[in-house]
Each structure stands twice: as structure tokens, then as C-alpha cells.
């Protein structure tokens, strides 16, 4: 019962705080709606991964409430969705810690809403998935399936930054993944890291099932 309550609390917190932050992303300094500002935030993997995590946490909270804590079809779907979402926010967290923060500064990466989006949200998703939600075993094939969200975003980033380019209405290389034109090195490194994260999350989750 304690695990169920803790899981529910973590999932509700992630969903509620992330939803509030995303709503604020779509509001200007005057408090009125600003769709252009919101769309600007939606280009970032951080924003998209946290939205995915919030949605997965909402599904998991519903499963915890209505599945009786068992391993029925609803809970099975919820656990697998939560796995995919947790992988994405762990990519966000680890990219910030080991790639972005050393150059941009840790203070800049963990202030205001980014404290939740870069750290607290991902950690709550990680802790709840690995240690509180062990109703369903994650099979080995999900290590590969877990790379799909990152690969989809990587394809979009590659098109916007490298193929289209900022001068033609694409995106600037805000993550620096195309530094010196070596986007292929970044993709290989991110894919390898993604697979390791998937394997680690699966191992930790299954260890307590």
C-alpha cells in the first residue's frame, strides 16, 4: 500500500508541475496567450520528453488507481509507456549533466522551471518507475524499442539543423550536435547512450518485480 501511494504521489507531481510549466510556456510577460513562444519551447527535446513523461505519469496514476495494483492489460500498457517516457527524460537529465552544463554552467541548467524539467521531473519518473512500479516485467526487445522516441527527434533535428538549416527557416544548432559538421558522431554517441539507458532502466525495474 505504501508503494502504491508513493507511486501515485510521484506521478501526480510530475504531471501537475509539468503541465503548469508548459501552460506558462504559452503565456507572454503580460500574462496573455503567446502561441509563438510556446512553439519555440516545443522544439526542444527537454520540453517534448517532459510532456511525454507527464502524459505517461497520468496514465500510470490512472492504472494505479483503477487496476488494483495488479498486472492486467491496463497496467501492462502503463508500465511500458512509462518505460519509454522515463528513457526520454533520463536522456534529458544525463545530456544536461554531462554535455550541456559543463559548457553552459550548472546554475544556468538548473534554475527556475529548468530545475524541474532537467532534474526533479526526470528523477521522480526514474525513481517511481524503477522502485515503485514493478507489476510488469520489461522484455529484452524493449531495449531497442526504447530508442524510437530519440531517433524520431534526432531525425527531426537533423532535418531542421543540417538539411534545411537556420538560414532557410530551420533551427539553429542549439544543442551543438552538429559542431564541426560531425552530426553523425553525435547521433552514434546518443544512440549508444540511449541503448545503455534502456538496458539500465530495464535491469533496475525487473530486479524488483
mmCIF file of C-alpha atoms in Angstrom:
data_model
loop_
_atom_site.group_PDB
_atom_site.id
_atom_site.type_symbol
_atom_site.label_atom_id
_atom_site.label_comp_id
_atom_site.label_asym_id
_atom_site.label_seq_id
_atom_site.Cartn_x
_atom_site.Cartn_y
_atom_site.Cartn_z
ATOM 1 C CA UNK A 1 0.000 0.000 0.000
ATOM 2 C CA UNK A 2 2.867 2.384 0.812
ATOM 3 C CA UNK A 3 4.443 1.739 -2.594
ATOM 4 C CA UNK A 4 1.124 2.406 -4.333
ATOM 5 C CA UNK A 5 0.660 5.711 -2.516
ATOM 6 C CA UNK A 6 4.259 6.787 -3.222
ATOM 7 C CA UNK A 7 3.903 5.905 -6.898
ATOM 8 C CA UNK A 8 0.658 7.844 -7.130
ATOM 9 C CA UNK A 9 2.232 10.878 -5.455
ATOM 10 C CA UNK A 10 5.270 10.878 -7.778
ATOM 11 C CA UNK A 11 3.146 10.542 -10.904
ATOM 12 C CA UNK A 12 0.695 13.248 -9.897
ATOM 13 C CA UNK A 13 3.545 15.639 -9.037
ATOM 14 C CA UNK A 14 5.286 15.101 -12.375
ATOM 15 C CA UNK A 15 2.052 15.553 -14.298
ATOM 16 C CA UNK A 16 0.827 18.622 -12.404
ATOM 17 C CA UNK A 17 4.116 20.557 -12.292
ATOM 18 C CA UNK A 18 4.991 19.798 -15.918
ATOM 19 C CA UNK A 19 1.504 20.809 -17.064
ATOM 20 C CA UNK A 20 1.791 24.118 -15.193
ATOM 21 C CA UNK A 21 5.206 24.843 -16.727
ATOM 22 C CA UNK A 22 4.009 24.059 -20.261
ATOM 23 C CA UNK A 23 0.975 26.339 -19.765
ATOM 24 C CA UNK A 24 3.342 29.119 -18.698
ATOM 25 C CA UNK A 25 5.441 28.480 -21.816
ATOM 26 C CA UNK A 26 2.417 29.574 -23.845
ATOM 27 C CA UNK A 27 1.948 32.816 -21.918
ATOM 28 C CA UNK A 28 3.792 36.065 -22.502
ATOM 29 C CA UNK A 29 5.150 38.514 -19.947
ATOM 30 C CA UNK A 30 1.746 40.244 -19.891
ATOM 31 C CA UNK A 31 0.011 37.010 -18.898
ATOM 32 C CA UNK A 32 -1.795 36.700 -22.217
ATOM 33 C CA UNK A 33 -1.526 33.773 -24.592
ATOM 34 C CA UNK A 34 1.627 33.671 -26.712
ATOM 35 C CA UNK A 35 1.481 30.726 -29.141
ATOM 36 C CA UNK A 36 4.760 31.700 -30.826
ATOM 37 C CA UNK A 37 6.612 31.483 -27.516
ATOM 38 C CA UNK A 38 5.036 28.113 -26.787
ATOM 39 C CA UNK A 39 6.006 26.748 -30.204
ATOM 40 C CA UNK A 40 9.576 27.937 -29.620
ATOM 41 C CA UNK A 41 9.790 25.832 -26.463
ATOM 42 C CA UNK A 42 8.337 22.812 -28.250
ATOM 43 C CA UNK A 43 11.401 22.497 -30.490
ATOM 44 C CA UNK A 44 13.483 21.306 -27.520
ATOM 45 C CA UNK A 45 13.854 17.630 -26.603
ATOM 46 C CA UNK A 46 13.703 18.690 -22.949
ATOM 47 C CA UNK A 47 10.179 20.044 -23.386
ATOM 48 C CA UNK A 48 8.940 17.155 -25.510
ATOM 49 C CA UNK A 49 10.428 14.474 -23.262
ATOM 50 C CA UNK A 50 8.897 16.042 -20.157
ATOM 51 C CA UNK A 51 5.487 16.331 -21.831
ATOM 52 C CA UNK A 52 5.745 12.650 -22.777
ATOM 53 C CA UNK A 53 6.738 11.822 -19.200
ATOM 54 C CA UNK A 54 3.836 13.832 -17.787
ATOM 55 C CA UNK A 55 1.395 12.001 -20.063
ATOM 56 C CA UNK A 56 2.896 8.633 -19.100
ATOM 57 C CA UNK A 57 2.660 9.551 -15.427
ATOM 58 C CA UNK A 58 -1.010 10.433 -15.866
ATOM 59 C CA UNK A 59 -1.626 7.018 -17.435
ATOM 60 C CA UNK A 60 0.316 5.303 -14.650
ATOM 61 C CA UNK A 61 -1.597 7.198 -11.958
ATOM 62 C CA UNK A 62 -4.857 6.042 -13.520
ATOM 63 C CA UNK A 63 -3.554 2.470 -13.689
ATOM 64 C CA UNK A 64 -2.510 2.557 -10.043
ATOM 65 C CA UNK A 65 -5.947 3.833 -9.054
ATOM 66 C CA UNK A 66 -8.112 1.600 -11.216
ATOM 67 C CA UNK A 67 -6.157 -1.595 -11.801
ATOM 68 C CA UNK A 68 -5.890 -2.503 -8.146
ATOM 69 C CA UNK A 69 -2.112 -2.654 -8.368
ATOM 70 C CA UNK A 70 -2.237 -5.834 -10.456
ATOM 71 C CA UNK A 71 -0.651 -6.721 -13.761
ATOM 72 C CA UNK A 72 -3.658 -6.565 -16.076
ATOM 73 C CA UNK A 73 -3.676 -5.148 -19.591
ATOM 74 C CA UNK A 74 -4.093 -1.546 -18.432
ATOM 75 C CA UNK A 75 -1.172 -1.760 -16.004
ATOM 76 C CA UNK A 76 0.953 -3.580 -18.595
ATOM 77 C CA UNK A 77 0.378 -0.787 -21.114
ATOM 78 C CA UNK A 78 1.016 1.869 -18.451
ATOM 79 C CA UNK A 79 4.340 0.311 -17.404
ATOM 80 C CA UNK A 80 5.605 0.103 -20.983
ATOM 81 C CA UNK A 81 4.569 3.666 -21.773
ATOM 82 C CA UNK A 82 6.242 4.808 -18.557
ATOM 83 C CA UNK A 83 9.395 2.923 -19.581
ATOM 84 C CA UNK A 84 9.601 4.787 -22.896
ATOM 85 C CA UNK A 85 8.927 8.130 -21.246
ATOM 86 C CA UNK A 86 11.440 7.542 -18.449
ATOM 87 C CA UNK A 87 14.094 6.717 -21.033
ATOM 88 C CA UNK A 88 13.500 10.065 -22.751
ATOM 89 C CA UNK A 89 13.708 12.167 -19.584
ATOM 90 C CA UNK A 90 16.822 10.308 -18.462
ATOM 91 C CA UNK A 91 18.378 11.221 -21.812
ATOM 92 C CA UNK A 92 17.466 14.816 -20.992
ATOM 93 C CA UNK A 93 18.938 14.651 -17.486
ATOM 94 C CA UNK A 94 22.193 12.948 -18.472
ATOM 95 C CA UNK A 95 22.692 15.154 -21.542
ATOM 96 C CA UNK A 96 22.339 18.221 -19.344
ATOM 97 C CA UNK A 97 24.729 16.910 -16.677
ATOM 98 C CA UNK A 98 27.469 15.557 -18.924
ATOM 99 C CA UNK A 99 27.182 17.630 -22.115
ATOM 100 C CA UNK A 100 25.359 20.942 -21.695
ATOM 101 C CA UNK A 101 26.054 22.010 -18.105
ATOM 102 C CA UNK A 102 29.874 21.745 -18.292
ATOM 103 C CA UNK A 103 29.890 24.368 -21.055
ATOM 104 C CA UNK A 104 26.818 26.480 -20.232
ATOM 105 C CA UNK A 105 27.151 26.253 -16.448
ATOM 106 C CA UNK A 106 25.255 24.123 -13.949
ATOM 107 C CA UNK A 107 23.477 27.130 -12.447
ATOM 108 C CA UNK A 108 22.019 28.039 -15.834
ATOM 109 C CA UNK A 109 20.816 24.478 -16.404
ATOM 110 C CA UNK A 110 19.057 24.099 -13.051
ATOM 111 C CA UNK A 111 17.255 27.367 -12.404
ATOM 112 C CA UNK A 112 13.580 28.303 -12.384
ATOM 113 C CA UNK A 113 11.470 25.880 -14.442
ATOM 114 C CA UNK A 114 14.538 24.011 -15.705
ATOM 115 C CA UNK A 115 15.121 22.744 -12.169
ATOM 116 C CA UNK A 116 12.037 20.616 -12.674
ATOM 117 C CA UNK A 117 12.413 19.910 -16.409
ATOM 118 C CA UNK A 118 16.109 18.994 -16.207
ATOM 119 C CA UNK A 119 16.285 17.382 -12.766
ATOM 120 C CA UNK A 120 13.274 16.877 -10.494
ATOM 121 C CA UNK A 121 10.809 15.610 -13.109
ATOM 122 C CA UNK A 122 13.250 13.098 -14.620
ATOM 123 C CA UNK A 123 14.354 11.867 -11.181
ATOM 124 C CA UNK A 124 10.786 11.359 -9.971
ATOM 125 C CA UNK A 125 9.967 9.411 -13.139
ATOM 126 C CA UNK A 126 13.123 7.322 -12.723
ATOM 127 C CA UNK A 127 12.634 6.541 -9.035
ATOM 128 C CA UNK A 128 8.951 5.692 -9.362
ATOM 129 C CA UNK A 129 9.439 3.510 -12.441
ATOM 130 C CA UNK A 130 12.430 1.578 -11.131
ATOM 131 C CA UNK A 131 11.481 1.162 -7.485
ATOM 132 C CA UNK A 132 7.706 1.630 -7.089
ATOM 133 C CA UNK A 133 6.074 0.209 -10.222
ATOM 134 C CA UNK A 134 7.250 -3.395 -10.549
ATOM 135 C CA UNK A 135 3.976 -5.017 -11.587
ATOM 136 C CA UNK A 136 5.156 -5.967 -15.086
ATOM 137 C CA UNK A 137 8.412 -7.417 -16.437
ATOM 138 C CA UNK A 138 10.008 -5.448 -19.293
ATOM 139 C CA UNK A 139 11.197 -7.837 -22.015
ATOM 140 C CA UNK A 140 14.576 -7.529 -23.745
ATOM 141 C CA UNK A 141 13.106 -6.267 -27.034
ATOM 142 C CA UNK A 142 12.132 -3.037 -25.276
ATOM 143 C CA UNK A 143 15.797 -2.056 -25.104
ATOM 144 C CA UNK A 144 15.573 -1.490 -28.862
ATOM 145 C CA UNK A 145 12.034 -0.083 -28.789
ATOM 146 C CA UNK A 146 13.223 2.434 -26.212
ATOM 147 C CA UNK A 147 15.389 4.130 -28.855
ATOM 148 C CA UNK A 148 12.411 5.070 -31.058
ATOM 149 C CA UNK A 149 11.482 8.428 -29.409
ATOM 150 C CA UNK A 150 15.068 9.683 -29.515
ATOM 151 C CA UNK A 151 15.554 8.513 -33.116
ATOM 152 C CA UNK A 152 12.369 10.316 -34.191
ATOM 153 C CA UNK A 153 13.539 13.535 -32.572
ATOM 154 C CA UNK A 154 17.044 13.024 -33.968
ATOM 155 C CA UNK A 155 15.620 12.747 -37.488
ATOM 156 C CA UNK A 156 13.644 15.970 -36.979
ATOM 157 C CA UNK A 157 16.684 17.766 -35.524
ATOM 158 C CA UNK A 158 18.871 16.568 -38.398
ATOM 159 C CA UNK A 159 16.380 17.847 -40.958
ATOM 160 C CA UNK A 160 15.850 21.217 -39.272
ATOM 161 C CA UNK A 161 19.509 21.905 -38.455
ATOM 162 C CA UNK A 162 21.552 20.162 -41.161
ATOM 163 C CA UNK A 163 19.313 19.578 -44.187
ATOM 164 C CA UNK A 164 17.177 22.737 -44.037
ATOM 165 C CA UNK A 165 19.451 24.945 -41.961
ATOM 166 C CA UNK A 166 18.746 28.066 -39.942
ATOM 167 C CA UNK A 167 19.175 30.376 -42.948
ATOM 168 C CA UNK A 168 16.326 28.596 -44.736
ATOM 169 C CA UNK A 169 13.862 28.652 -41.864
ATOM 170 C CA UNK A 170 15.224 25.669 -39.947
ATOM 171 C CA UNK A 171 16.661 25.612 -36.448
ATOM 172 C CA UNK A 172 19.969 26.842 -35.058
ATOM 173 C CA UNK A 173 22.181 24.075 -33.700
ATOM 174 C CA UNK A 174 21.133 24.867 -30.118
ATOM 175 C CA UNK A 175 22.410 21.540 -28.775
ATOM 176 C CA UNK A 176 25.720 21.785 -30.609
ATOM 177 C CA UNK A 177 25.316 18.305 -32.054
ATOM 178 C CA UNK A 178 26.478 19.447 -35.493
ATOM 179 C CA UNK A 179 29.666 21.106 -34.243
ATOM 180 C CA UNK A 180 32.323 20.994 -36.979
ATOM 181 C CA UNK A 181 29.773 19.213 -39.172
ATOM 182 C CA UNK A 182 30.082 15.987 -37.176
ATOM 183 C CA UNK A 183 26.382 15.339 -36.656
ATOM 184 C CA UNK A 184 26.914 11.647 -37.383
ATOM 185 C CA UNK A 185 29.253 11.319 -34.403
ATOM 186 C CA UNK A 186 26.641 12.905 -32.157
ATOM 187 C CA UNK A 187 23.918 10.573 -33.436
ATOM 188 C CA UNK A 188 26.098 7.493 -32.880
ATOM 189 C CA UNK A 189 27.009 8.642 -29.370
ATOM 190 C CA UNK A 190 23.400 9.450 -28.464
ATOM 191 C CA UNK A 191 22.171 6.114 -29.816
ATOM 192 C CA UNK A 192 24.786 4.222 -27.792
ATOM 193 C CA UNK A 193 23.869 6.198 -24.667
ATOM 194 C CA UNK A 194 20.180 5.599 -25.359
ATOM 195 C CA UNK A 195 20.696 1.830 -25.527
ATOM 196 C CA UNK A 196 22.660 1.873 -22.270
ATOM 197 C CA UNK A 197 19.925 3.869 -20.549
ATOM 198 C CA UNK A 198 17.263 1.450 -21.810
ATOM 199 C CA UNK A 199 19.242 -1.551 -20.605
ATOM 200 C CA UNK A 200 19.922 0.034 -17.201
ATOM 201 C CA UNK A 201 16.297 1.040 -16.624
ATOM 202 C CA UNK A 202 15.058 -2.392 -17.671
ATOM 203 C CA UNK A 203 17.541 -4.074 -15.324
ATOM 204 C CA UNK A 204 16.657 -1.913 -12.323
ATOM 205 C CA UNK A 205 12.919 -2.226 -12.933
ATOM 206 C CA UNK A 206 12.960 -6.007 -13.450
ATOM 207 C CA UNK A 207 15.239 -6.588 -10.480
ATOM 208 C CA UNK A 208 12.386 -5.743 -8.115
ATOM 209 C CA UNK A 209 9.475 -7.391 -9.952
#
